[in-house]
Short mmCIF file of C-alpha atoms in Angstrom, two decimals:
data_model
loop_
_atom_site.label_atom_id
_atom_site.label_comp_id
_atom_site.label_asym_id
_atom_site.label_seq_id
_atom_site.Cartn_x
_atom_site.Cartn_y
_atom_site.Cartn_z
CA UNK A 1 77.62 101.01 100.98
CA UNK A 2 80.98 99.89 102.92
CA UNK A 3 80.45 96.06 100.73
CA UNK A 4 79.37 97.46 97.72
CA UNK A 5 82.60 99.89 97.64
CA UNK A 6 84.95 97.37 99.23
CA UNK A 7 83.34 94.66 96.31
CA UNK A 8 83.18 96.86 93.25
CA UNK A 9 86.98 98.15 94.45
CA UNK A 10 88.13 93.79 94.39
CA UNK A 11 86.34 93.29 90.64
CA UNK A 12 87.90 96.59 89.25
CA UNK A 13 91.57 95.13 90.44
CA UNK A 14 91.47 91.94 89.56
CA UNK A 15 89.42 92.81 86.24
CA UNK A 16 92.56 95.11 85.76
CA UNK A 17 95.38 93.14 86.91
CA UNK A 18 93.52 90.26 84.37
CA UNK A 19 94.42 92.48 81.67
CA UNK A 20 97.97 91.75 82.43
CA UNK A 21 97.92 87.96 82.49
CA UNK A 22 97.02 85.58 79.72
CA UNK A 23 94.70 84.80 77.81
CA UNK A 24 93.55 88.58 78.71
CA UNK A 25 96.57 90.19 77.45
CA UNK A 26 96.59 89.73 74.28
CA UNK A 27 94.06 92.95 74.06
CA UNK A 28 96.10 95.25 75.62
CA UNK A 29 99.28 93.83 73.80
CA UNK A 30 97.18 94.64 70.10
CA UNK A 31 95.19 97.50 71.18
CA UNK A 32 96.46 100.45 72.60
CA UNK A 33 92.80 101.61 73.56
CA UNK A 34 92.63 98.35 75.91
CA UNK A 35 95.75 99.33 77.15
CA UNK A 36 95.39 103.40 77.87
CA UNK A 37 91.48 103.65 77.66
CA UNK A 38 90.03 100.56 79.44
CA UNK A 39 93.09 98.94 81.58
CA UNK A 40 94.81 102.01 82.91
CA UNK A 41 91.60 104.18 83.83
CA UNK A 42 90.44 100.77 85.32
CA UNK A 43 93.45 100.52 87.59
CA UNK A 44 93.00 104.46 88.84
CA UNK A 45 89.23 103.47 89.52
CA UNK A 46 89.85 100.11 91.59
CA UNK A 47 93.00 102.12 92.99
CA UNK A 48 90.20 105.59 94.20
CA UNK A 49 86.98 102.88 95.11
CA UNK A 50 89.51 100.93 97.46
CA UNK A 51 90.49 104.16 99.21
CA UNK A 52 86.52 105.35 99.30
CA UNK A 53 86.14 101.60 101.22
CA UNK A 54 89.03 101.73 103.55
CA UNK A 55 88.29 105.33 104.76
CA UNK A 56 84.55 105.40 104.73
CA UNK A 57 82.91 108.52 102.96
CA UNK A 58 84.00 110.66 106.18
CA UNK A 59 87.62 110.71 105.60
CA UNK A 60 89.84 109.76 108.31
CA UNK A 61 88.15 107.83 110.94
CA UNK A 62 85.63 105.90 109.49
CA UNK A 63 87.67 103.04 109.04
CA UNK A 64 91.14 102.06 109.23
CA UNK A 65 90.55 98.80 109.47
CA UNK A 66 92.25 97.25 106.11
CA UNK A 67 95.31 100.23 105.05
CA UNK A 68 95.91 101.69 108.86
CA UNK A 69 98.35 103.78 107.40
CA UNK A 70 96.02 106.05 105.55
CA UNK A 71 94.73 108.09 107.76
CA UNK A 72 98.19 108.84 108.94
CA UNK A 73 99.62 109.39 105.73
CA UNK A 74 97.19 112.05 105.67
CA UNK A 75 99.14 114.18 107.19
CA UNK A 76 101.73 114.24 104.74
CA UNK A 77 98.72 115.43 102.27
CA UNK A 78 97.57 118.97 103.66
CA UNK A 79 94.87 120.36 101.00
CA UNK A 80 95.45 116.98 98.84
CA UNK A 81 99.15 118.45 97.44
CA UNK A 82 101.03 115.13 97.37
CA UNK A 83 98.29 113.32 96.38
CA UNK A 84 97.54 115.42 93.16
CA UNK A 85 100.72 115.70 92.35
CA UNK A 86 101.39 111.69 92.91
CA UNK A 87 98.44 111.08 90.36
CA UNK A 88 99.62 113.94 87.89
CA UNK A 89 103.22 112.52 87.81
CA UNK A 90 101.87 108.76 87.63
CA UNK A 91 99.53 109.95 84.92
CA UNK A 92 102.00 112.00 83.10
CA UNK A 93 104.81 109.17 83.17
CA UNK A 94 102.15 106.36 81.91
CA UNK A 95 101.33 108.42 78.80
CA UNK A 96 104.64 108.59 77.32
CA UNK A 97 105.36 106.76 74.22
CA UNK A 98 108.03 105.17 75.86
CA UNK A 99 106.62 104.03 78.89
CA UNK A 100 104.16 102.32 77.06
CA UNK A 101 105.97 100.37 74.68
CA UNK A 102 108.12 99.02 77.39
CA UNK A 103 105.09 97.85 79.48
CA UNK A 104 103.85 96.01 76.61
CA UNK A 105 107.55 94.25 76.18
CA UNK A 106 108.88 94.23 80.20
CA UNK A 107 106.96 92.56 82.44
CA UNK A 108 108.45 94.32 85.31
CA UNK A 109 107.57 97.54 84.00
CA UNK A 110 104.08 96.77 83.48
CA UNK A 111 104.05 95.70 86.81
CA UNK A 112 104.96 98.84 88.21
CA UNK A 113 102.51 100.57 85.85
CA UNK A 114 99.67 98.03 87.39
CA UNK A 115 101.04 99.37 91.37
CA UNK A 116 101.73 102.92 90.05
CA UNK A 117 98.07 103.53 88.33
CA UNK A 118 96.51 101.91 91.15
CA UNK A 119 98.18 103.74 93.87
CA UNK A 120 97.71 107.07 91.82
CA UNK A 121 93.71 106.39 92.03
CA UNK A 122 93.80 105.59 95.95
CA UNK A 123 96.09 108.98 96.20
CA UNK A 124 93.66 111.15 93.77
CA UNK A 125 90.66 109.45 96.29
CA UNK A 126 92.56 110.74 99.59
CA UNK A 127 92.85 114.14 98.21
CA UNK A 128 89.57 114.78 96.19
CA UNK A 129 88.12 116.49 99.94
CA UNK A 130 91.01 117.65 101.52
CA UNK A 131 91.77 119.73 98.09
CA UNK A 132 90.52 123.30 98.33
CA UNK A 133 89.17 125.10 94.72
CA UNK A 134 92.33 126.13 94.07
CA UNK A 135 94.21 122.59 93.88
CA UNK A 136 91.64 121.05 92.06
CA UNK A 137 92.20 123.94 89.70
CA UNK A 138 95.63 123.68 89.50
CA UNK A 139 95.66 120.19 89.02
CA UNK A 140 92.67 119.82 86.97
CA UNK A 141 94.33 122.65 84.67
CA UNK A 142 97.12 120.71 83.99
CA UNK A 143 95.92 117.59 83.55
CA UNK A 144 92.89 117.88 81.79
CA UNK A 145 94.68 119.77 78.81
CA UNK A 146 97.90 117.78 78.48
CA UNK A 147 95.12 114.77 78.27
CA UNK A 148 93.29 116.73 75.64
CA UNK A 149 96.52 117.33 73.81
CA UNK A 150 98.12 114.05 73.51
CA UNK A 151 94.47 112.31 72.70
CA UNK A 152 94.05 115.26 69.72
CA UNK A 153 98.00 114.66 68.43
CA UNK A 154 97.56 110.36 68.49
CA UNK A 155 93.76 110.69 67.06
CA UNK A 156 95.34 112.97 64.01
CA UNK A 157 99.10 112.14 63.43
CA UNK A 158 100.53 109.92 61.04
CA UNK A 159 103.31 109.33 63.02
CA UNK A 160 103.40 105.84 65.00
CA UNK A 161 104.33 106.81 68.44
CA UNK A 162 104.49 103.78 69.96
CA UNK A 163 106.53 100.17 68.23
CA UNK A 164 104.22 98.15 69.82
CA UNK A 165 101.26 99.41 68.27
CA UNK A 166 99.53 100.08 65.10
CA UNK A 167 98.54 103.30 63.70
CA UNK A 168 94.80 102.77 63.63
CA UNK A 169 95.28 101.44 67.06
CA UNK A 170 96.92 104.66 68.28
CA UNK A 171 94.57 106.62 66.66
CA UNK A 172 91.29 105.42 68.05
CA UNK A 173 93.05 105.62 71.39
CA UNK A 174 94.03 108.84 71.05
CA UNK A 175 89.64 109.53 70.25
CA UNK A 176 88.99 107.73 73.72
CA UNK A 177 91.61 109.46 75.40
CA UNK A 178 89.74 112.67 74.38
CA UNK A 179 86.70 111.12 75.17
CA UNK A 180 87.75 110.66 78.74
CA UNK A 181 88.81 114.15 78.99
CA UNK A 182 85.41 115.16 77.51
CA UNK A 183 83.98 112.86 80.82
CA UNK A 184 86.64 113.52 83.58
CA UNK A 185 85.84 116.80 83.04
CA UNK A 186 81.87 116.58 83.28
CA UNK A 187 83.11 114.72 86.46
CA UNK A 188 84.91 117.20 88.13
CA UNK A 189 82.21 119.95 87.46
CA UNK A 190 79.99 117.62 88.52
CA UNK A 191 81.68 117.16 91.94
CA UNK A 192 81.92 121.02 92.54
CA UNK A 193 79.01 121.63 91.72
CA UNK A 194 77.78 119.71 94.69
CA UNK A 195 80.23 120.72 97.11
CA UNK A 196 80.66 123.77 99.03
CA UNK A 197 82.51 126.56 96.97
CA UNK A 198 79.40 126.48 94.87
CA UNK A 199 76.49 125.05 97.04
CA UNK A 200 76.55 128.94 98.58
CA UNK A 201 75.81 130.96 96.08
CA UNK A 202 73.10 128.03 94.38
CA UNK A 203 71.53 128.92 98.08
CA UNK A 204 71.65 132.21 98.01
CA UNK A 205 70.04 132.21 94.52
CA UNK A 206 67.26 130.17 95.44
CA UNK A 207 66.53 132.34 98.37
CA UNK A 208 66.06 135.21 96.31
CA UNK A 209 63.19 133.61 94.67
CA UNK B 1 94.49 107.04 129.35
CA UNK B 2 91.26 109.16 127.37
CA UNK B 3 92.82 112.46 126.69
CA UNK B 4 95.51 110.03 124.30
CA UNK B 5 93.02 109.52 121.22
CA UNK B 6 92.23 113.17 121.32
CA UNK B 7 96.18 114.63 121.52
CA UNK B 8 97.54 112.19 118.62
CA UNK B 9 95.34 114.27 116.03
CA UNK B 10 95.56 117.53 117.43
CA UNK B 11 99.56 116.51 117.68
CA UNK B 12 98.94 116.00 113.82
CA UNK B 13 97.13 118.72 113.21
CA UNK B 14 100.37 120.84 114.76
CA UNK B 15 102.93 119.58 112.23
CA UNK B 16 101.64 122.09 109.78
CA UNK B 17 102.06 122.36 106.00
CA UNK B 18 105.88 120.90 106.21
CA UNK B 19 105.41 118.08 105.82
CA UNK B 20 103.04 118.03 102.77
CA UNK B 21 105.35 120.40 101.17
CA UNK B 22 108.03 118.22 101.38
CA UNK B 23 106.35 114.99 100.47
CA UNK B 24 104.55 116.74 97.36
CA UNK B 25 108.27 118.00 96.69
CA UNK B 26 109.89 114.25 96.74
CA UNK B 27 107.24 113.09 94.62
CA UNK B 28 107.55 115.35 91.69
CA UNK B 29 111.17 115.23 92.10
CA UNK B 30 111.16 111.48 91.82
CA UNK B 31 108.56 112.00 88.79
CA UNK B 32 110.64 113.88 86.81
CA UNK B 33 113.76 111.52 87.66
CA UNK B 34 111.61 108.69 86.28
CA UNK B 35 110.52 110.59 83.68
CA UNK B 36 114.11 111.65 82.63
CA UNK B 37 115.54 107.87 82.98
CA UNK B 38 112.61 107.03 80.20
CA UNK B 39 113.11 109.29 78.23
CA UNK B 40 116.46 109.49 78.18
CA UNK B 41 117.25 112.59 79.44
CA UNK B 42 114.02 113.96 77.28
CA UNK B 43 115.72 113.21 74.47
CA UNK B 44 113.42 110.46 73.04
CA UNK B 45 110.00 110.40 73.66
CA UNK B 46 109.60 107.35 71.59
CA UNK B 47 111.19 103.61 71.83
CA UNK B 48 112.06 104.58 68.05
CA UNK B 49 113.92 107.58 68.75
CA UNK B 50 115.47 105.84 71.86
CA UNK B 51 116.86 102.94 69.68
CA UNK B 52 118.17 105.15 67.30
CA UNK B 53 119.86 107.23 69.82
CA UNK B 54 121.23 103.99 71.83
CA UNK B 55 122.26 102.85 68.78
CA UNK B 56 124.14 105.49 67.53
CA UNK B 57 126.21 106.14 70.88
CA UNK B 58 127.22 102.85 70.97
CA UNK B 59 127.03 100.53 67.90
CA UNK B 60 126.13 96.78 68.59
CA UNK B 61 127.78 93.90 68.06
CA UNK B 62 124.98 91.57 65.43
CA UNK B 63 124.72 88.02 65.75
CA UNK B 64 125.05 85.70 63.11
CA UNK B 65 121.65 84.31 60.92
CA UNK B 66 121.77 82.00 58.04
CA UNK B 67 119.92 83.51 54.91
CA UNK B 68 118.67 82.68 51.77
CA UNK B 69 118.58 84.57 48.69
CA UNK B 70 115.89 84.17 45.86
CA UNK B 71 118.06 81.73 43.87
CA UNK B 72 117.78 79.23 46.60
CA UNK B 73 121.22 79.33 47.92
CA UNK B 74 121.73 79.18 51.71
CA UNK B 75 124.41 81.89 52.98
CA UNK B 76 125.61 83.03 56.55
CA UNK B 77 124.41 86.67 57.12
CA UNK B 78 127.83 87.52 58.87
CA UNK B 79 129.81 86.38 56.16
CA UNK B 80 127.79 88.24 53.65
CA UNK B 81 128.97 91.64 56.12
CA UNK B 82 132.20 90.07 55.86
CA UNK B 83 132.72 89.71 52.64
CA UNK B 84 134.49 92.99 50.36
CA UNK B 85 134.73 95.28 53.76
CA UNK B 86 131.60 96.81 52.26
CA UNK B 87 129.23 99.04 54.76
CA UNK B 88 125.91 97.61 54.08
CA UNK B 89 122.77 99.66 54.39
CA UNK B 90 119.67 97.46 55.46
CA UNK B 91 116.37 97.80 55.29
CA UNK B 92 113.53 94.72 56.57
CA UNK B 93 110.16 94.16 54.71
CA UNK B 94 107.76 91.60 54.28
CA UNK B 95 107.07 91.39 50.46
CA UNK B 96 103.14 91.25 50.54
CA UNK B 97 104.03 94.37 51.69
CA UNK B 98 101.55 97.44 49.70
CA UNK B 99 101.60 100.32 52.05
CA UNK B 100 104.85 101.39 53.83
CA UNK B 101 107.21 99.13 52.32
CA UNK B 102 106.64 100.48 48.95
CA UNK B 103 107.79 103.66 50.18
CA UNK B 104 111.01 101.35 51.92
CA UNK B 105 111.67 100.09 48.74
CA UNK B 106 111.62 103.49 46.55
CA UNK B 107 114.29 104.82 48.99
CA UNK B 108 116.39 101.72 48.20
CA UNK B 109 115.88 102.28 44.97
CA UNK B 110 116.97 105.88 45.17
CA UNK B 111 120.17 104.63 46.79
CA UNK B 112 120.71 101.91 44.20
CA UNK B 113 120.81 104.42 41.88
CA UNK B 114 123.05 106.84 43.49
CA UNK B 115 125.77 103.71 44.20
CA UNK B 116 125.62 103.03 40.73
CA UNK B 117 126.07 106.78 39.34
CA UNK B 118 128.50 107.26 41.95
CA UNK B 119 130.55 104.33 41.57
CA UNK B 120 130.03 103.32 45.27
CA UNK B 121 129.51 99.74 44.64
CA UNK B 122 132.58 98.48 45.79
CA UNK B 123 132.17 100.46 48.81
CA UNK B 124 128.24 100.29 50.28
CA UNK B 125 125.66 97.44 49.27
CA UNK B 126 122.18 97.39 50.08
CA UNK B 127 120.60 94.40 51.76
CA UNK B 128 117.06 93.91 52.14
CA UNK B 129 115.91 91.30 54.87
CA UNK B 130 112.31 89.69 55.00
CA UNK B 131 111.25 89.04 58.18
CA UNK B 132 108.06 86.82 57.58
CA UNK B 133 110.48 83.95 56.92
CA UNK B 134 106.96 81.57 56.28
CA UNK B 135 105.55 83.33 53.39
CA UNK B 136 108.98 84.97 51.76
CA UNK B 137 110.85 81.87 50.47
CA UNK B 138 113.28 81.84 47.48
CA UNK B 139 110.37 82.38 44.99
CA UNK B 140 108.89 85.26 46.87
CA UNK B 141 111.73 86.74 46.65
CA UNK B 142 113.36 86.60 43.38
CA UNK B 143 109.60 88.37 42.28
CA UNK B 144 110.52 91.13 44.72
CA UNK B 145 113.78 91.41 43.01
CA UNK B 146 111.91 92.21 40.07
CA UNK B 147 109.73 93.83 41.40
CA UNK B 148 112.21 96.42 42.62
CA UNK B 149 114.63 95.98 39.81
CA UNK B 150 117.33 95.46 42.54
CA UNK B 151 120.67 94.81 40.75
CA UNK B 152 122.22 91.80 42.37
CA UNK B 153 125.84 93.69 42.69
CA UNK B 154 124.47 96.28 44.34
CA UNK B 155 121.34 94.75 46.30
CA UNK B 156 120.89 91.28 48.06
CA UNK B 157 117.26 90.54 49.03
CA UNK B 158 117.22 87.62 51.45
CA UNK B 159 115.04 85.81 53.68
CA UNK B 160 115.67 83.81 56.71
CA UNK B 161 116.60 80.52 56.40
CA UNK B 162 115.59 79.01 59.54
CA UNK B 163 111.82 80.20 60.22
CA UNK B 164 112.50 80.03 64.31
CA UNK B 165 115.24 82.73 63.83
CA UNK B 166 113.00 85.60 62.91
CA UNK B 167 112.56 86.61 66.49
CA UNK B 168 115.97 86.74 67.66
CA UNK B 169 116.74 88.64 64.48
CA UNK B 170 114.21 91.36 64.72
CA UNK B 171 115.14 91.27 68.86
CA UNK B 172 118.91 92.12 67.39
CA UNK B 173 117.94 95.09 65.32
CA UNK B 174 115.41 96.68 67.76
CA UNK B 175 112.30 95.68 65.41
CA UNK B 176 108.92 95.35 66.49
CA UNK B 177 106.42 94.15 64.27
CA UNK B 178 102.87 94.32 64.56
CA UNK B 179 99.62 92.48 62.71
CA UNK B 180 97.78 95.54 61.53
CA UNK B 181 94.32 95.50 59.56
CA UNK B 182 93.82 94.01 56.28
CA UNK B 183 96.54 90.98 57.06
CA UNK B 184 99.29 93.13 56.83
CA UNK B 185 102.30 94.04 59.37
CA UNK B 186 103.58 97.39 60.64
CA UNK B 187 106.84 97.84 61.69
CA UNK B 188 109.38 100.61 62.66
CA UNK B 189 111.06 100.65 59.13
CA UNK B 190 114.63 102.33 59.08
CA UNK B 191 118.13 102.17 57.25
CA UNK B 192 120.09 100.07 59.12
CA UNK B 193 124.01 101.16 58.51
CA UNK B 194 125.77 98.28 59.23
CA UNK B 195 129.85 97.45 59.07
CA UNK B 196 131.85 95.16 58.08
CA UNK B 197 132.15 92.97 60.99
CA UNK B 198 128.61 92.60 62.09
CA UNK B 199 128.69 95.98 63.54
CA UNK B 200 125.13 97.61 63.20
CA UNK B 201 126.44 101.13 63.29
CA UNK B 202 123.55 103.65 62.58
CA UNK B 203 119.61 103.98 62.01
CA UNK B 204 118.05 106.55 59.76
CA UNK B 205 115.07 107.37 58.32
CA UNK B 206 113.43 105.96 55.32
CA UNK B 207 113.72 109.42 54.04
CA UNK B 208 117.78 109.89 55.30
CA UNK B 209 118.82 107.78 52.26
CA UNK B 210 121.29 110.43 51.12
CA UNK B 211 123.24 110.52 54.55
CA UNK B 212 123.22 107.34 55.18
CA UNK B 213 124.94 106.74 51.55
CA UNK B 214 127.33 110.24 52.98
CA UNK B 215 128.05 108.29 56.16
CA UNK B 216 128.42 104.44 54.40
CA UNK B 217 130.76 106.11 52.18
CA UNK B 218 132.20 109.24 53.47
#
């Protein structure tokens, strides 16, 4: 489990960070769903399956062997709070029109979208179990919609947001960016579903029968 | 010596919610600062807006690029500004153009019009730049000059004369053009106010014509 996490977390990177560099780039630099549906949910993935390796599926003592930091870090992360709210911001920041242009032009700034994303993953991994109902809630609330509504705006406007890109570009980004939404949300239900808040009552049902 | 693994997380389980509070805190505050910086104080949302903003605070200084017009005749952009202390109002296309340059080149029609019935010509001149240098030479464009009727006192329609030049010029004006399907290009098409010394002054809409002609010739 520990190699399969710790290899799947290396391909995801450098599959990611390959999007940046030549001959690669010229997909994100012509297609905006390379660049906001395939490279930047790749770089939250490698950033989340690199945490999941370097803590172990217990949390905090399974093994600090490659970020020792982490588990102290933790600390600063009661109920997952700064690590939602690292992702949300990272998230939020990465999806403006703006932002995006310039990490198609700046090479600096698409380097600190490539450390960003990824560290935004590895943040959202740390707090998934910490994170009580409520957080996840919060969060989820948040994010999920303002997703939802900048996928439905770019999918249906005739506006170009970005310079860099075209309009049919934007648009069929803005349908995978709703798609994504569609599965981050299956996701998360998913994930509660199976732990605790609602494992009780599922228990309690089936004992009745 | 044993009891020290054990007190080191209960000492961190001690230091409470504090701490989270103020990291989560630090982050969103430097969120929003980042946020802000790109966006320009949430001004501009888009690198169009931004540009037009930047722009319009402080005008920029144009470099110089020698052009050609559809007669043949090789002239130097700057001392085409130069030339009458006229404002010029620029637009860029590429003439294969079908989709939104049509609609650039019915608003500098519109404006043609309204120099003419205004008597502005003196004052404001149109200029329309190509910026596919490869495919738009002198022939290319004397057909878009009939194509759009442009009157030559009025409107110049040039191309680049030097093919290399067309990044540096587009880099000048803030233009970013992209291959889009069916061969053609889209860029972020404007009216470019620009003054007489090389001064590129405003950008407007494609649908602003009338105060761009108000602020060319107030």
């Amino acid at each position: 489990m520990r190699l399969w996490l710790g290899t799947a977390a290396a391909l995801c990177t450098a599959a990611a960070l390959a999007l940046s560099l030549p001959p690669l780039r010229s997909l994100i630099e012509q297609s905006m769903v390379w660049h906001m549906a395939v490279q930047m949910p790749l770089l939250m993935l490698a950033g989340a399956l690199c945490g999941g390796w370097c803590s172990g599926s217990g949390g905090g003592s399974g093994g600090p062997r490659c970020l020792p930091a982490l588990p102290r870090l933790q600390r600063f992360n009661r109920y997952g709070l700064s690590g939602f709210m690292l992702a949300l911001c990272v998230t939020a920041f990465w999806m403006l029109p703006t932002s995006i242009d310039r990490a198609v032009v700046m090479p600096t700034v698409d380097a600190a979208k490539l450390a960003t994303l990824w560290l935004a993953g590895l943040a959202l991994q740390r707090s998934m179990q910490p994170a009580p109902a409520a957080v996840h809630l919060f969060f989820g609330g948040f994010a999920l919609p303002m997703m939802l509504w900048l996928g439905l705006y770019m999918a249906s406007a005739d506006l170009r947001l970005c310079n860099a890109y075209a309009l049919a570009s934007q648009q069929q980004a803005g349908r995978a960016l709703v798609g994504w939404t569609v599965v981050l949300a299956l996701l998360w239900g998913a994930g509660w579903a199976r732990s605790s808040q609602i494992k009780v009552p599922l228990q309690q049902h089936h004992g009745l029968r | 010596m044993a009891d020290l693994p054990r007190t080191a997380p209960a000492f961190a389980e001690d230091t409470g919610l504090l701490g989270t509070f103020a990291a989560t805190l630090g982050v969103l505050i430097l969120g929003l600062a980042a946020a802000v910086w790109a966006t320009d104080g949430g001004r501009s949302f888009t690198t169009e807006a931004l540009r037009r903003s930047q722009v319009e605070r402080t005008p920029q200084a144009l470099p110089d690029f020698a052009v050609v017009d559809g007669s043949g005749q090789s002239r130097s952009l700057q001392g085409l500004w130069a030339a009458g202390g006229k404002v010029w109002i620029v637009d860029f296309v590429y003439t294969r153009c079908v989709t939104l340059c049509l609609s650039a080149g019915s608003s500098m029609q519109q404006l043609q019009a309204q120099i003419v019935a205004q008597g502005l010509a003196s004052r404001v001149g149109l200029m329309t730049i190509s910026f596919d240098p490869e495919n738009d030479g002198p022939a290319a464009l004397a057909a878009y000059v009939r194509r759009v009727r442009a009157d030559p006192a009025v409107w110049q329609v040039l191309s680049l004369a030097r093919p290399a030049d067309r990044r540096r010029l587009l880099d000048s004006f803030g233009i970013m053009v992209v291959p889009a399907p069916g061969g053609e290009f889209e860029h972020n098409a404007a009216l470019h106010l620009v003054s007489p010394p090389g001064l590129l002054l405003r950008i407007l809409g494609l649908d602003q014509g009338a105060q761009a002609l108000a602020l060319a010739a107030p």
